[in-house]
Tab-separated table of C-alpha atoms in Angstrom:
chain	number	residue	atom	x	y	z
A	13	MET	CA	-19.711	12.163	31.353
A	14	GLU	CA	-21.990	10.799	28.598
A	15	LYS	CA	-20.619	13.383	26.177
A	16	GLU	CA	-17.059	12.270	26.931
A	17	VAL	CA	-17.983	8.640	26.333
A	18	LYS	CA	-19.632	9.556	22.990
A	19	ILE	CA	-16.594	11.600	21.945
A	20	ASP	CA	-14.275	8.707	22.846
A	21	LYS	CA	-16.460	6.295	20.850
A	22	ASN	CA	-16.486	8.653	17.844
A	23	ILE	CA	-12.707	9.036	17.984
A	24	GLY	CA	-12.388	5.256	18.211
A	25	LYS	CA	-14.629	4.818	15.168
A	26	MET	CA	-12.655	7.423	13.208
A	27	LYS	CA	-9.372	5.692	14.045
A	28	THR	CA	-10.797	2.320	13.018
A	29	GLY	CA	-12.146	3.814	9.778
A	30	ALA	CA	-8.794	5.449	8.989
A	31	ALA	CA	-6.978	2.176	9.733
A	32	LEU	CA	-9.315	0.210	7.444
A	33	LEU	CA	-8.967	2.798	4.662
A	34	LEU	CA	-5.168	2.709	4.909
A	35	LEU	CA	-5.228	-1.074	4.910
A	36	ALA	CA	-7.490	-1.110	1.814
A	37	LEU	CA	-5.115	1.296	0.022
A	38	CYS	CA	-2.138	-0.884	0.971
A	39	ILE	CA	-3.865	-4.018	-0.288
A	40	GLY	CA	-4.871	-2.314	-3.550
A	41	MET	CA	-1.344	-1.042	-4.164
A	42	CYS	CA	0.124	-4.424	-3.278
A	43	VAL	CA	-2.177	-6.191	-5.764
A	44	ILE	CA	-1.072	-3.817	-8.549
A	45	LEU	CA	2.614	-4.253	-7.714
A	46	ILE	CA	2.460	-8.031	-7.293
A	47	LYS	CA	0.856	-8.233	-10.738
A	48	ALA	CA	3.665	-6.069	-12.177
A	49	TYR	CA	6.249	-8.178	-10.342
A	50	ARG	CA	4.841	-11.395	-11.815
A	51	GLU	CA	4.880	-9.819	-15.278
A	52	GLY	CA	8.627	-9.194	-14.912
A	53	LYS	CA	8.412	-5.407	-14.544
A	54	PHE	CA	10.968	-5.490	-11.704
A	55	ASP	CA	13.392	-8.041	-13.175
A	56	SER	CA	16.000	-5.395	-14.020
A	57	ALA	CA	16.643	-1.658	-13.839
A	58	GLU	CA	15.600	-1.357	-17.490
A	59	THR	CA	12.233	-3.109	-17.118
A	60	MET	CA	11.456	-1.205	-13.922
A	61	GLN	CA	12.399	2.113	-15.542
A	62	GLU	CA	10.157	1.349	-18.518
A	63	TYR	CA	7.275	0.426	-16.196
A	64	ILE	CA	7.588	3.634	-14.135
A	65	ALA	CA	8.039	5.806	-17.240
A	66	GLY	CA	4.687	4.456	-18.489
A	67	PHE	CA	2.952	6.516	-15.782
A	68	GLY	CA	4.060	9.771	-17.456
A	69	ILE	CA	3.803	12.821	-15.230
A	70	MET	CA	2.873	10.533	-12.313
A	71	ALA	CA	6.128	8.553	-12.626
A	72	PRO	CA	7.758	10.124	-9.512
A	73	VAL	CA	4.611	9.363	-7.492
A	74	MET	CA	4.654	5.765	-8.739
A	75	LEU	CA	8.316	5.304	-7.797
A	76	THR	CA	7.568	6.707	-4.331
A	77	ALA	CA	4.644	4.274	-3.961
A	78	ILE	CA	6.771	1.335	-5.147
A	79	GLN	CA	9.477	2.182	-2.634
A	80	ALA	CA	6.896	2.374	0.154
A	81	ALA	CA	5.405	-0.972	-0.926
A	82	GLN	CA	8.783	-2.738	-1.104
A	83	VAL	CA	9.188	-2.267	2.647
A	84	VAL	CA	5.673	-3.577	3.308
A	85	LEU	CA	6.099	-6.440	0.788
A	86	PRO	CA	9.619	-7.823	1.277
A	87	VAL	CA	9.611	-9.570	-2.134
A	88	LEU	CA	9.910	-6.305	-4.066
A	89	PRO	CA	13.430	-5.003	-4.818
A	90	GLY	CA	14.174	-1.782	-2.878
A	91	PHE	CA	17.791	-1.411	-4.019
A	92	LEU	CA	16.672	-1.445	-7.657
A	93	GLY	CA	14.275	1.444	-6.992
A	94	CYS	CA	17.125	3.559	-5.616
A	95	ALA	CA	19.091	3.012	-8.825
A	96	VAL	CA	16.109	3.675	-11.108
A	97	GLY	CA	15.148	6.836	-9.222
A	98	ALA	CA	18.616	8.346	-9.598
A	99	VAL	CA	18.756	7.434	-13.308
A	100	MET	CA	15.266	8.738	-14.132
A	101	PHE	CA	14.998	11.816	-11.931
A	102	GLY	CA	18.600	12.733	-11.158
A	103	CYS	CA	20.402	12.666	-7.835
A	104	TRP	CA	18.010	14.869	-5.854
A	105	GLY	CA	14.771	13.895	-7.567
A	106	GLY	CA	15.568	10.210	-7.075
A	107	PHE	CA	16.655	10.826	-3.498
A	108	TRP	CA	13.373	12.493	-2.495
A	109	CYS	CA	11.196	9.846	-4.176
A	110	ASN	CA	13.137	7.053	-2.488
A	111	TYR	CA	13.468	8.746	0.908
A	112	ILE	CA	9.780	9.641	1.171
A	113	GLY	CA	8.660	6.238	-0.127
A	114	ILE	CA	10.957	4.117	2.041
A	115	SER	CA	10.264	6.214	5.159
A	116	ALA	CA	6.492	5.983	4.592
A	117	GLY	CA	6.743	2.231	3.980
A	118	SER	CA	8.819	1.746	7.141
A	119	ILE	CA	6.219	3.544	9.249
A	120	MET	CA	3.448	1.570	7.529
A	121	ALA	CA	5.191	-1.746	8.300
A	122	PHE	CA	5.548	-0.695	11.948
A	123	TRP	CA	1.851	0.208	12.065
A	124	LEU	CA	0.754	-3.067	10.447
A	125	ALA	CA	2.754	-5.080	12.984
A	126	ARG	CA	1.315	-3.001	15.824
A	127	GLN	CA	-2.231	-3.598	14.542
A	128	PHE	CA	-2.045	-7.248	13.482
A	129	GLY	CA	0.677	-8.648	15.756
A	130	GLN	CA	2.976	-11.639	15.752
A	131	GLU	CA	0.924	-13.728	13.301
A	132	LEU	CA	1.447	-11.207	10.495
A	133	VAL	CA	5.175	-10.827	11.154
A	134	SER	CA	5.904	-14.549	11.462
A	135	GLY	CA	3.788	-15.133	8.332
A	136	LEU	CA	5.845	-12.649	6.307
A	137	PHE	CA	9.246	-13.748	7.631
A	138	ARG	CA	9.452	-17.492	8.046
A	139	GLY	CA	12.294	-19.901	8.657
A	140	LYS	CA	15.710	-19.792	10.254
A	141	ARG	CA	16.485	-16.259	9.100
A	142	TYR	CA	13.482	-14.908	11.005
A	143	GLU	CA	14.468	-16.849	14.141
A	144	LYS	CA	18.103	-15.687	13.863
A	145	TRP	CA	17.156	-12.005	13.533
A	146	THR	CA	14.658	-12.235	16.394
A	147	ALA	CA	17.252	-13.834	18.664
A	148	TRP	CA	19.871	-11.264	17.647
A	149	ALA	CA	17.506	-8.368	18.396
A	150	ALA	CA	16.595	-9.919	21.777
A	151	ARG	CA	20.290	-10.190	22.730
A	152	SER	CA	21.066	-6.623	21.695
A	153	GLY	CA	22.065	-4.412	24.627
A	154	SER	CA	20.596	-1.331	23.020
A	155	TYR	CA	17.874	-2.090	20.499
A	156	THR	CA	17.336	1.611	19.727
A	157	ALA	CA	20.999	2.138	18.770
A	158	MET	CA	20.993	-1.068	16.710
A	159	LEU	CA	17.823	-0.025	14.904
A	160	PHE	CA	19.236	3.429	14.109
A	161	ALA	CA	22.483	1.878	12.816
A	162	GLY	CA	20.404	-0.476	10.674
A	163	MET	CA	18.549	2.443	9.113
A	164	VAL	CA	21.861	4.113	8.243
A	165	LEU	CA	23.744	1.062	6.947
A	166	PRO	CA	23.215	-0.411	3.461
A	167	LEU	CA	21.935	-3.979	2.962
A	168	PHE	CA	20.530	-4.185	6.503
A	169	PRO	CA	17.222	-6.131	6.684
A	170	ASP	CA	15.402	-2.993	7.802
A	171	ASP	CA	12.020	-4.074	6.399
A	172	TYR	CA	12.040	-6.960	8.865
A	173	PHE	CA	13.124	-4.704	11.742
A	174	CYS	CA	10.323	-2.233	10.981
A	175	TYR	CA	7.844	-5.067	11.520
A	176	LEU	CA	9.717	-6.419	14.548
A	177	THR	CA	9.791	-2.983	16.182
A	178	GLY	CA	6.024	-2.760	15.720
A	179	LEU	CA	5.787	-5.733	18.094
A	180	SER	CA	7.932	-3.984	20.717
A	181	ASP	CA	6.933	-1.306	23.205
A	182	MET	CA	8.718	1.459	21.269
A	183	THR	CA	6.440	4.446	20.701
A	184	PRO	CA	5.397	5.342	17.130
A	185	LYS	CA	6.944	8.805	17.584
A	186	LYS	CA	10.330	7.387	18.568
A	187	PHE	CA	10.280	4.892	15.698
A	188	ALA	CA	9.320	7.593	13.160
A	189	THR	CA	12.146	9.816	14.445
A	190	ILE	CA	14.682	6.985	14.004
A	191	VAL	CA	13.445	6.363	10.445
A	192	VAL	CA	13.390	10.030	9.417
A	193	LEU	CA	16.873	10.733	10.846
A	194	GLY	CA	18.524	7.427	9.926
A	195	LYS	CA	17.190	6.681	6.457
A	196	PRO	CA	18.453	9.589	4.307
A	197	TRP	CA	22.185	8.846	4.468
A	198	CYS	CA	22.286	5.499	2.708
A	199	ILE	CA	19.659	6.600	0.169
A	200	LEU	CA	21.616	9.783	-0.574
A	201	ALA	CA	24.800	7.757	-1.086
A	202	TYR	CA	22.981	5.477	-3.545
A	203	SER	CA	21.554	8.498	-5.373
A	204	ILE	CA	24.971	10.129	-5.735
A	205	ILE	CA	26.632	6.904	-6.922
A	206	PHE	CA	23.929	5.924	-9.445
A	207	SER	CA	23.409	9.413	-10.851
A	208	ALA	CA	27.191	9.822	-11.273
A	209	ALA	CA	27.366	6.464	-13.071
A	210	VAL	CA	25.000	7.649	-15.843
A	211	SER	CA	26.191	11.257	-16.147
């Protein structure tokens, strides 16, 4: 019995350590990107492309990280990243950078809401828009179907709904499945359109 208690405590400590490490990485990445944002690196496709190209061989990794961060930090432009990815790395290269980044960011936003609760979510999304979306989600007959549709459709406020879902009783596995299956279609459409526009 004592051994089981010790094992449970060790697992708890490992989970807490992993959570703190992930949070520290998120904060570090956010600081870097907020600095770049304030310096105008994300003002247009051209400035963002120049910024990402400055990372050389690590440029695809940087785009992926930016796309993950833009879900976690709603001030960063996600649509712009989809365009830049397709222009810089072609249809499929841009698609994979954007898909992996946005999916990872969506899961991270869900996790942050699950860990830090209502205060974090209401702090990030203030005002009437937040209240309207919350009321709309509460009235929805099938939140799961609505969430999946939101992942598929363009211009849906999915960053907000990733956080909101973290406050619900939906399991992480179910949420991750919705993200992984719903996200690729809109991103692929963007990649095809933007890569065709520059070819």
